Amino acid sequence: MEYTVRLAVKEDCRDIMRMIRELAEYNKQANKVQITEEVLKKDGFGDNPFYKCFVVELCSGQKSKEGFTVVGYALYFIVYSTWEGPFLHLEDLYVMQEFRGTGMGKKLISKVAEVCVERNFSRLQLVALDWNQMAMDFYMKKGAVDLTTSESWHMMRFQGEALKDLALNET
Amino acid sequence: MEYTVRLAVKEDCRDIMRMIRELAEYNKQANKVQITEEVLKKDGFGDNPFYKCFVVELCSGQKSKEGFTVVGYALYFIVYSTWEGPFLHLEDLYVMQEFRGTGMGKKLISKVAEVCVERNFSRLQLVALDWNQMAMDFYMKKGAVDLTTSESWHMMRFQGEALKDLALNET
């Protein structure tokens, strides 16, 4: 299977958006996807992009069953630690089901790690769901530390009414 | 106690850096702080700043015991969800010990939530350590959802040799 992993361009947003939906379906959360291809274009390819993305593209005229040539993506952005400075957060890592087991996921995360090393960022971070054993195993096997297990880090979120109340300083 | 909460300027970096160290000491991790005042200036006040920050400043000539007028900070940055678009991550929220219980922490997080609401961001997110009961209680009382408990989200990190190996695609 011949393929290249390259930085996404604006024209990839249709494929990325399709795969964002596929990943959400895989996580049984398809109804939570609120952004659109247009939003994704604006957010990633304007003057101050919110994210960067690598995609896997099949070579030599190969296509997926449904006729797609872009079959995986890794979307990431810079975050900041007040101890160590900037580093990368990997938001999504996805390879279409028929191409799993070919090393594409490994190649994608490796490219993101390369960006870290090149920019002298000391960390690459991500969030995994502990029922997704395949993902957890993949990351652990590659040497990731699970900070939630080892240091009891909890992800907290304000949204909806709680966020509005917080802004009004009324909680 | 009179005080204002305002956006930090470059000249606040000395105070912010001092408080980053105080917070790390409170978390018993003082040795992990690797950045310096100069790095903090460069990272937050250049052309493409990695973070934004609110500070609490005492008014009317008031000072802390050690003579400081900037006595708290909330440091945050934009992150990205492929379901909902950009939102804010609160990296640090800190108020010097002698000023706790005066509502400063509440005012600081409220200001960050205001930025979310103004920019139409749907979430404000943060990470808390579950042994820090005071912090966990503070956020939960204000309506935060603990995603680690409710949805089993785990924070994972690659660093050091694991990150280098990942970049070399050799793991």
mmCIF file of C-alpha atoms in Angstrom:
data_model
loop_
_atom_site.group_PDB
_atom_site.id
_atom_site.type_symbol
_atom_site.label_atom_id
_atom_site.label_comp_id
_atom_site.label_asym_id
_atom_site.label_seq_id
_atom_site.Cartn_x
_atom_site.Cartn_y
_atom_site.Cartn_z
ATOM 1 C CA MET A 1 0.000 0.000 0.000
ATOM 2 C CA GLU A 2 1.646 3.226 -1.187
ATOM 3 C CA TYR A 3 0.740 6.461 0.538
ATOM 4 C CA THR A 4 2.153 9.814 1.563
ATOM 5 C CA VAL A 5 1.587 11.779 4.750
ATOM 6 C CA ARG A 6 1.549 15.525 4.095
ATOM 7 C CA LEU A 7 0.301 18.753 5.685
ATOM 8 C CA ALA A 8 -3.345 19.410 4.876
ATOM 9 C CA VAL A 9 -4.317 22.248 2.539
ATOM 10 C CA LYS A 10 -7.620 24.082 2.388
ATOM 11 C CA GLU A 11 -8.918 21.747 -0.320
ATOM 12 C CA ASP A 12 -8.600 18.783 2.064
ATOM 13 C CA CYS A 13 -11.313 20.163 4.350
ATOM 14 C CA ARG A 14 -14.070 18.195 2.626
ATOM 15 C CA ASP A 15 -12.240 14.927 3.324
ATOM 16 C CA ILE A 16 -11.243 15.975 6.847
ATOM 17 C CA MET A 17 -14.826 16.974 7.644
ATOM 18 C CA ARG A 18 -16.069 13.602 6.350
ATOM 19 C CA MET A 19 -13.545 11.780 8.565
ATOM 20 C CA ILE A 20 -14.377 13.958 11.613
ATOM 21 C CA ARG A 21 -17.942 12.641 11.209
ATOM 22 C CA GLU A 22 -16.738 9.053 10.768
ATOM 23 C CA LEU A 23 -14.647 9.329 13.940
ATOM 24 C CA ALA A 24 -17.592 10.775 15.878
ATOM 25 C CA GLU A 25 -19.762 7.880 14.647
ATOM 26 C CA TYR A 26 -17.086 5.431 15.772
ATOM 27 C CA ASN A 27 -17.261 7.109 19.207
ATOM 28 C CA LYS A 28 -21.072 6.860 19.074
ATOM 29 C CA GLN A 29 -21.333 10.651 19.225
ATOM 30 C CA ALA A 30 -22.234 11.609 15.651
ATOM 31 C CA ASN A 31 -24.887 14.085 16.826
ATOM 32 C CA LYS A 32 -22.241 16.186 18.601
ATOM 33 C CA VAL A 33 -20.494 17.379 15.431
ATOM 34 C CA GLN A 34 -21.587 20.971 14.984
ATOM 35 C CA ILE A 35 -18.923 22.422 12.722
ATOM 36 C CA THR A 36 -19.034 22.344 8.923
ATOM 37 C CA GLU A 37 -16.538 22.187 6.077
ATOM 38 C CA GLU A 38 -16.721 25.990 5.732
ATOM 39 C CA VAL A 39 -15.972 26.532 9.444
ATOM 40 C CA LEU A 40 -13.095 24.072 9.241
ATOM 41 C CA LYS A 41 -11.632 26.003 6.290
ATOM 42 C CA LYS A 42 -11.957 29.351 8.019
ATOM 43 C CA ASP A 43 -10.541 28.046 11.315
ATOM 44 C CA GLY A 44 -7.542 26.235 9.871
ATOM 45 C CA PHE A 45 -6.529 28.261 6.835
ATOM 46 C CA GLY A 46 -7.034 31.932 7.719
ATOM 47 C CA ASP A 47 -4.552 34.456 9.087
ATOM 48 C CA ASN A 48 -4.397 32.995 12.588
ATOM 49 C CA PRO A 49 -5.229 29.314 12.161
ATOM 50 C CA PHE A 50 -6.540 27.477 15.220
ATOM 51 C CA TYR A 51 -5.087 24.124 14.171
ATOM 52 C CA LYS A 52 -2.788 22.275 11.776
ATOM 53 C CA CYS A 53 -3.412 18.896 10.229
ATOM 54 C CA PHE A 54 -1.583 16.053 8.491
ATOM 55 C CA VAL A 55 -3.451 13.808 6.048
ATOM 56 C CA VAL A 56 -2.719 10.388 4.543
ATOM 57 C CA GLU A 57 -3.147 10.283 0.789
ATOM 58 C CA LEU A 58 -3.114 7.108 -1.287
ATOM 59 C CA CYS A 59 -0.727 7.080 -4.269
ATOM 60 C CA SER A 60 -0.708 5.499 -7.719
ATOM 61 C CA GLY A 61 -4.416 5.784 -8.418
ATOM 62 C CA GLN A 62 -5.440 3.735 -5.357
ATOM 63 C CA LYS A 63 -8.774 4.556 -3.742
ATOM 64 C CA SER A 64 -10.919 3.487 -0.815
ATOM 65 C CA LYS A 65 -14.011 1.350 -1.509
ATOM 66 C CA GLU A 66 -16.076 4.539 -1.707
ATOM 67 C CA GLY A 67 -13.562 6.233 -3.981
ATOM 68 C CA PHE A 68 -11.643 8.411 -1.508
ATOM 69 C CA THR A 69 -7.896 9.067 -1.719
ATOM 70 C CA VAL A 70 -7.481 10.928 1.593
ATOM 71 C CA VAL A 71 -8.027 8.218 4.182
ATOM 72 C CA GLY A 72 -6.618 9.435 7.513
ATOM 73 C CA TYR A 73 -5.752 12.601 9.435
ATOM 74 C CA ALA A 74 -4.035 13.918 12.553
ATOM 75 C CA LEU A 75 -5.258 17.324 13.735
ATOM 76 C CA TYR A 76 -3.186 19.200 16.314
ATOM 77 C CA PHE A 77 -2.460 22.645 17.775
ATOM 78 C CA ILE A 78 -0.084 24.428 20.124
ATOM 79 C CA VAL A 79 -0.921 24.621 23.827
ATOM 80 C CA TYR A 80 1.102 26.171 26.639
ATOM 81 C CA SER A 81 2.585 25.024 29.918
ATOM 82 C CA THR A 82 3.660 27.616 32.492
ATOM 83 C CA TRP A 83 6.386 25.175 33.509
ATOM 84 C CA GLU A 84 7.811 24.217 30.117
ATOM 85 C CA GLY A 85 6.418 26.618 27.515
ATOM 86 C CA PRO A 86 4.659 25.687 24.263
ATOM 87 C CA PHE A 87 3.972 22.104 23.234
ATOM 88 C CA LEU A 88 1.550 20.184 20.991
ATOM 89 C CA HIS A 89 -1.873 18.757 21.652
ATOM 90 C CA LEU A 90 -3.103 16.024 19.298
ATOM 91 C CA GLU A 91 -6.864 16.482 19.082
ATOM 92 C CA ASP A 92 -7.776 13.751 16.574
ATOM 93 C CA LEU A 93 -5.929 10.784 15.100
ATOM 94 C CA TYR A 94 -7.975 8.784 12.609
ATOM 95 C CA VAL A 95 -7.493 6.195 9.874
ATOM 96 C CA MET A 96 -10.449 4.820 7.882
ATOM 97 C CA GLN A 97 -11.350 1.308 8.968
ATOM 98 C CA GLU A 98 -10.308 -0.472 5.764
ATOM 99 C CA PHE A 99 -6.787 0.959 6.084
ATOM 100 C CA ARG A 100 -6.153 0.145 9.747
ATOM 101 C CA GLY A 101 -3.193 -2.083 10.479
ATOM 102 C CA THR A 102 -1.167 -0.643 7.586
ATOM 103 C CA GLY A 103 0.992 1.665 9.743
ATOM 104 C CA MET A 104 -0.807 4.850 8.691
ATOM 105 C CA GLY A 105 -1.790 5.832 12.251
ATOM 106 C CA LYS A 106 1.771 5.270 13.389
ATOM 107 C CA LYS A 107 3.107 7.395 10.527
ATOM 108 C CA LEU A 108 0.611 10.189 11.268
ATOM 109 C CA ILE A 109 1.458 10.468 14.985
ATOM 110 C CA SER A 110 5.134 10.200 14.113
ATOM 111 C CA LYS A 111 4.813 13.275 11.872
ATOM 112 C CA VAL A 112 3.227 15.261 14.716
ATOM 113 C CA ALA A 113 5.993 14.125 17.083
ATOM 114 C CA GLU A 114 8.524 15.285 14.465
ATOM 115 C CA VAL A 115 7.025 18.786 14.606
ATOM 116 C CA CYS A 116 7.545 18.729 18.404
ATOM 117 C CA VAL A 117 11.161 17.684 18.080
ATOM 118 C CA GLU A 118 11.896 20.208 15.304
ATOM 119 C CA ARG A 119 10.393 23.065 17.323
ATOM 120 C CA ASN A 120 12.045 21.902 20.521
ATOM 121 C CA PHE A 121 8.685 21.333 22.242
ATOM 122 C CA SER A 122 9.086 18.969 25.176
ATOM 123 C CA ARG A 123 5.684 17.271 25.055
ATOM 124 C CA LEU A 124 2.982 15.821 22.838
ATOM 125 C CA GLN A 125 -0.304 15.443 24.660
ATOM 126 C CA LEU A 126 -3.693 13.942 23.892
ATOM 127 C CA VAL A 127 -6.877 12.751 25.535
ATOM 128 C CA ALA A 128 -8.107 9.171 25.172
ATOM 129 C CA LEU A 129 -11.312 7.492 26.327
ATOM 130 C CA ASP A 130 -10.516 4.557 28.560
ATOM 131 C CA TRP A 131 -13.163 2.295 26.957
ATOM 132 C CA ASN A 132 -11.333 2.695 23.636
ATOM 133 C CA GLN A 133 -8.853 -0.066 24.462
ATOM 134 C CA MET A 134 -7.372 -0.106 20.962
ATOM 135 C CA ALA A 135 -6.419 3.579 21.243
ATOM 136 C CA MET A 136 -5.172 3.306 24.840
ATOM 137 C CA ASP A 137 -3.016 0.273 23.934
ATOM 138 C CA PHE A 138 -1.662 2.042 20.842
ATOM 139 C CA TYR A 139 -0.523 5.090 22.829
ATOM 140 C CA MET A 140 0.792 3.154 25.840
ATOM 141 C CA LYS A 141 2.780 0.789 23.622
ATOM 142 C CA LYS A 142 4.458 3.832 22.077
ATOM 143 C CA GLY A 143 5.524 5.110 25.497
ATOM 144 C CA ALA A 144 2.772 7.544 26.481
ATOM 145 C CA VAL A 145 2.286 8.283 30.186
ATOM 146 C CA ASP A 146 -1.337 8.170 31.388
ATOM 147 C CA LEU A 147 -1.461 11.251 33.645
ATOM 148 C CA THR A 148 -4.998 10.563 34.795
ATOM 149 C CA THR A 149 -3.929 7.211 36.228
ATOM 150 C CA SER A 150 -0.468 8.219 37.437
ATOM 151 C CA GLU A 151 -1.138 11.725 38.790
ATOM 152 C CA SER A 152 -4.961 11.875 39.057
ATOM 153 C CA TRP A 153 -5.406 14.636 36.501
ATOM 154 C CA HIS A 154 -9.070 15.342 35.851
ATOM 155 C CA MET A 155 -10.435 17.138 32.798
ATOM 156 C CA MET A 156 -13.073 19.671 33.827
ATOM 157 C CA ARG A 157 -15.374 21.673 31.579
ATOM 158 C CA PHE A 158 -17.824 24.556 31.856
ATOM 159 C CA GLN A 159 -20.419 24.796 29.108
ATOM 160 C CA GLY A 160 -23.979 25.953 28.442
ATOM 161 C CA GLU A 161 -25.695 27.681 31.349
ATOM 162 C CA ALA A 162 -22.798 27.008 33.748
ATOM 163 C CA LEU A 163 -20.478 28.936 31.431
ATOM 164 C CA LYS A 164 -22.897 31.846 31.072
ATOM 165 C CA ASP A 165 -23.414 32.032 34.851
ATOM 166 C CA LEU A 166 -19.659 31.948 35.374
ATOM 167 C CA ALA A 167 -19.240 34.888 32.970
ATOM 168 C CA LEU A 168 -21.847 36.834 34.924
ATOM 169 C CA ASN A 169 -19.935 36.028 38.127
ATOM 170 C CA GLU A 170 -23.197 34.842 39.659
ATOM 171 C CA THR A 171 -22.384 31.285 40.631
ATOM 172 C CA MET B 1 -10.297 45.021 49.707
ATOM 173 C CA GLU B 2 -10.215 47.058 46.492
ATOM 174 C CA TYR B 3 -8.750 45.498 43.391
ATOM 175 C CA THR B 4 -9.091 45.404 39.632
ATOM 176 C CA VAL B 5 -8.842 42.459 37.268
ATOM 177 C CA ARG B 6 -7.241 43.436 33.963
ATOM 178 C CA LEU B 7 -5.460 41.855 30.998
ATOM 179 C CA ALA B 8 -1.764 41.365 31.689
ATOM 180 C CA VAL B 9 0.834 43.462 29.893
ATOM 181 C CA LYS B 10 4.463 42.591 29.217
ATOM 182 C CA GLU B 11 5.574 44.380 32.376
ATOM 183 C CA ASP B 12 3.491 41.977 34.505
ATOM 184 C CA CYS B 13 5.680 39.021 33.539
ATOM 185 C CA ARG B 14 7.929 39.426 36.584
ATOM 186 C CA ASP B 15 4.909 39.093 38.888
ATOM 187 C CA ILE B 16 3.332 36.294 36.835
ATOM 188 C CA MET B 17 6.621 34.365 36.833
ATOM 189 C CA ARG B 18 6.876 34.762 40.628
ATOM 190 C CA MET B 19 3.319 33.438 41.026
ATOM 191 C CA ILE B 20 3.907 30.539 38.590
ATOM 192 C CA ARG B 21 6.699 29.478 40.975
ATOM 193 C CA GLU B 22 4.464 29.955 44.039
ATOM 194 C CA LEU B 23 1.756 27.798 42.432
ATOM 195 C CA ALA B 24 4.290 25.087 41.551
ATOM 196 C CA GLU B 25 5.538 25.142 45.165
ATOM 197 C CA TYR B 26 1.935 24.801 46.376
ATOM 198 C CA ASN B 27 1.665 21.747 44.089
ATOM 199 C CA LYS B 28 4.985 20.466 45.506
ATOM 200 C CA GLN B 29 6.542 20.616 42.046
ATOM 201 C CA ALA B 30 8.760 23.700 42.242
ATOM 202 C CA ASN B 31 11.646 21.908 40.496
ATOM 203 C CA LYS B 32 9.544 21.448 37.348
ATOM 204 C CA VAL B 33 9.388 25.150 36.433
ATOM 205 C CA GLN B 34 11.803 25.531 33.535
ATOM 206 C CA ILE B 35 10.657 28.747 31.883
ATOM 207 C CA THR B 36 11.895 32.213 32.841
ATOM 208 C CA GLU B 37 10.508 35.748 32.857
ATOM 209 C CA GLU B 38 12.150 36.374 29.480
ATOM 210 C CA VAL B 39 10.546 33.282 27.917
ATOM 211 C CA LEU B 40 7.186 34.263 29.362
ATOM 212 C CA LYS B 41 7.508 37.737 27.789
ATOM 213 C CA LYS B 42 8.486 36.350 24.411
ATOM 214 C CA ASP B 43 5.753 33.689 24.442
ATOM 215 C CA GLY B 44 2.892 35.922 25.520
ATOM 216 C CA PHE B 45 3.666 39.312 24.017
ATOM 217 C CA GLY B 46 5.168 38.702 20.589
ATOM 218 C CA ASP B 47 3.480 38.588 17.187
ATOM 219 C CA ASN B 48 1.763 35.240 17.713
ATOM 220 C CA PRO B 49 1.274 34.978 21.464
ATOM 221 C CA PHE B 50 0.831 31.459 22.876
ATOM 222 C CA TYR B 51 -1.347 32.617 25.772
ATOM 223 C CA LYS B 52 -3.317 35.465 27.320
ATOM 224 C CA CYS B 53 -3.526 36.315 30.986
ATOM 225 C CA PHE B 54 -5.634 38.284 33.448
ATOM 226 C CA VAL B 55 -4.057 39.638 36.635
ATOM 227 C CA VAL B 56 -5.486 40.930 39.903
ATOM 228 C CA GLU B 57 -4.004 44.239 40.984
ATOM 229 C CA LEU B 58 -4.560 45.842 44.383
ATOM 230 C CA CYS B 59 -5.772 49.462 44.353
ATOM 231 C CA SER B 60 -5.318 52.489 46.592
ATOM 232 C CA GLY B 61 -1.734 51.827 47.616
ATOM 233 C CA GLN B 62 -2.509 48.404 49.124
ATOM 234 C CA LYS B 63 0.243 45.781 49.008
ATOM 235 C CA SER B 64 0.853 42.175 49.988
ATOM 236 C CA LYS B 65 3.022 41.468 53.073
ATOM 237 C CA GLU B 66 6.068 41.246 50.804
ATOM 238 C CA GLY B 67 5.154 44.452 48.980
ATOM 239 C CA PHE B 68 3.484 43.097 45.833
ATOM 240 C CA THR B 69 0.498 44.724 44.140
ATOM 241 C CA VAL B 70 -0.190 42.000 41.532
ATOM 242 C CA VAL B 71 -1.491 39.128 43.634
ATOM 243 C CA GLY B 72 -3.309 36.684 41.322
ATOM 244 C CA TYR B 73 -3.490 35.540 37.711
ATOM 245 C CA ALA B 74 -5.488 33.416 35.267
ATOM 246 C CA LEU B 75 -3.545 32.234 32.221
ATOM 247 C CA TYR B 76 -5.464 30.788 29.260
ATOM 248 C CA PHE B 77 -5.292 30.076 25.530
ATOM 249 C CA ILE B 78 -7.451 28.952 22.627
ATOM 250 C CA VAL B 79 -7.767 25.247 21.882
ATOM 251 C CA TYR B 80 -9.839 23.537 19.202
ATOM 252 C CA SER B 81 -12.575 20.924 19.080
ATOM 253 C CA THR B 82 -13.352 19.200 15.775
ATOM 254 C CA TRP B 83 -16.954 18.992 16.979
ATOM 255 C CA GLU B 84 -17.517 22.559 18.191
ATOM 256 C CA GLY B 85 -14.622 24.706 16.967
ATOM 257 C CA PRO B 86 -12.430 26.987 19.100
ATOM 258 C CA PHE B 87 -12.814 27.306 22.866
ATOM 259 C CA LEU B 88 -10.698 28.309 25.860
ATOM 260 C CA HIS B 89 -8.415 26.289 28.089
ATOM 261 C CA LEU B 90 -7.595 27.745 31.518
ATOM 262 C CA GLU B 91 -4.057 26.618 32.282
ATOM 263 C CA ASP B 92 -3.476 28.339 35.651
ATOM 264 C CA LEU B 93 -5.734 30.054 38.174
ATOM 265 C CA TYR B 94 -3.896 31.408 41.208
ATOM 266 C CA VAL B 95 -4.436 33.840 44.054
ATOM 267 C CA MET B 96 -1.727 34.470 46.680
ATOM 268 C CA GLN B 97 -2.532 32.766 49.964
ATOM 269 C CA GLU B 98 -3.120 35.922 51.998
ATOM 270 C CA PHE B 99 -5.809 37.048 49.529
ATOM 271 C CA ARG B 100 -7.777 33.799 49.268
ATOM 272 C CA GLY B 101 -11.426 33.958 50.248
ATOM 273 C CA THR B 102 -11.803 37.532 48.972
ATOM 274 C CA GLY B 103 -13.518 36.551 45.702
ATOM 275 C CA MET B 104 -10.464 37.217 43.533
ATOM 276 C CA GLY B 105 -10.322 33.676 42.129
ATOM 277 C CA LYS B 106 -14.003 33.857 41.295
ATOM 278 C CA LYS B 107 -13.538 37.199 39.561
ATOM 279 C CA LEU B 108 -10.546 35.905 37.580
ATOM 280 C CA ILE B 109 -12.322 32.808 36.240
ATOM 281 C CA SER B 110 -15.393 34.922 35.555
ATOM 282 C CA LYS B 111 -13.312 37.207 33.310
ATOM 283 C CA VAL B 112 -12.050 34.206 31.323
ATOM 284 C CA ALA B 113 -15.624 32.899 30.989
ATOM 285 C CA GLU B 114 -16.636 36.366 29.741
ATOM 286 C CA VAL B 115 -14.085 36.057 26.918
ATOM 287 C CA CYS B 116 -15.700 32.720 25.965
ATOM 288 C CA VAL B 117 -19.177 34.217 25.904
ATOM 289 C CA GLU B 118 -18.053 37.317 23.960
ATOM 290 C CA ARG B 119 -16.312 35.214 21.336
ATOM 291 C CA ASN B 120 -19.163 32.718 21.190
ATOM 292 C CA PHE B 121 -16.942 29.853 22.358
ATOM 293 C CA SER B 122 -19.034 27.021 23.770
ATOM 294 C CA ARG B 123 -16.625 25.736 26.404
ATOM 295 C CA LEU B 124 -14.097 26.647 29.061
ATOM 296 C CA GLN B 125 -11.903 23.732 29.989
ATOM 297 C CA LEU B 126 -9.228 23.060 32.595
ATOM 298 C CA VAL B 127 -7.356 20.255 34.300
ATOM 299 C CA ALA B 128 -7.471 19.775 38.074
ATOM 300 C CA LEU B 129 -5.607 17.363 40.347
ATOM 301 C CA ASP B 130 -8.052 15.268 42.322
ATOM 302 C CA TRP B 131 -6.052 15.552 45.572
ATOM 303 C CA ASN B 132 -6.513 19.338 45.395
ATOM 304 C CA GLN B 133 -9.939 19.190 47.001
ATOM 305 C CA MET B 134 -10.207 22.966 47.366
ATOM 306 C CA ALA B 135 -9.780 23.438 43.606
ATOM 307 C CA MET B 136 -12.071 20.526 42.682
ATOM 308 C CA ASP B 137 -14.793 21.847 45.033
ATOM 309 C CA PHE B 138 -14.412 25.383 43.670
ATOM 310 C CA TYR B 139 -14.915 24.271 40.051
ATOM 311 C CA MET B 140 -17.680 21.754 40.776
ATOM 312 C CA LYS B 141 -19.614 24.281 42.854
ATOM 313 C CA LYS B 142 -19.518 26.639 39.874
ATOM 314 C CA GLY B 143 -21.034 23.995 37.606
ATOM 315 C CA ALA B 144 -18.036 22.340 35.961
ATOM 316 C CA VAL B 145 -18.458 18.802 34.610
ATOM 317 C CA ASP B 146 -15.686 16.365 35.546
ATOM 318 C CA LEU B 147 -15.147 14.566 32.227
ATOM 319 C CA THR B 148 -12.634 12.137 33.678
ATOM 320 C CA THR B 149 -15.222 10.853 36.146
ATOM 321 C CA SER B 150 -18.281 11.093 33.888
ATOM 322 C CA GLU B 151 -16.819 9.973 30.549
ATOM 323 C CA SER B 152 -13.500 8.342 31.509
ATOM 324 C CA TRP B 153 -11.318 10.839 29.655
ATOM 325 C CA HIS B 154 -7.631 10.185 30.255
ATOM 326 C CA MET B 155 -4.847 12.704 29.688
ATOM 327 C CA MET B 156 -1.921 11.051 27.918
ATOM 328 C CA ARG B 157 1.519 12.499 27.273
ATOM 329 C CA PHE B 158 4.634 11.658 25.280
ATOM 330 C CA GLN B 159 7.851 13.280 26.445
ATOM 331 C CA GLY B 160 11.616 12.717 26.599
ATOM 332 C CA GLU B 161 12.868 9.583 24.874
ATOM 333 C CA ALA B 162 9.329 8.343 24.092
ATOM 334 C CA LEU B 163 8.685 11.547 22.119
ATOM 335 C CA LYS B 164 12.001 11.289 20.252
ATOM 336 C CA ASP B 165 11.359 7.632 19.383
ATOM 337 C CA LEU B 166 7.879 8.507 18.194
ATOM 338 C CA ALA B 167 9.302 11.186 15.890
ATOM 339 C CA LEU B 168 11.723 8.634 14.460
ATOM 340 C CA ASN B 169 8.758 6.275 13.901
ATOM 341 C CA GLU B 170 10.744 3.554 15.626
ATOM 342 C CA THR B 171 8.414 2.570 18.433
#
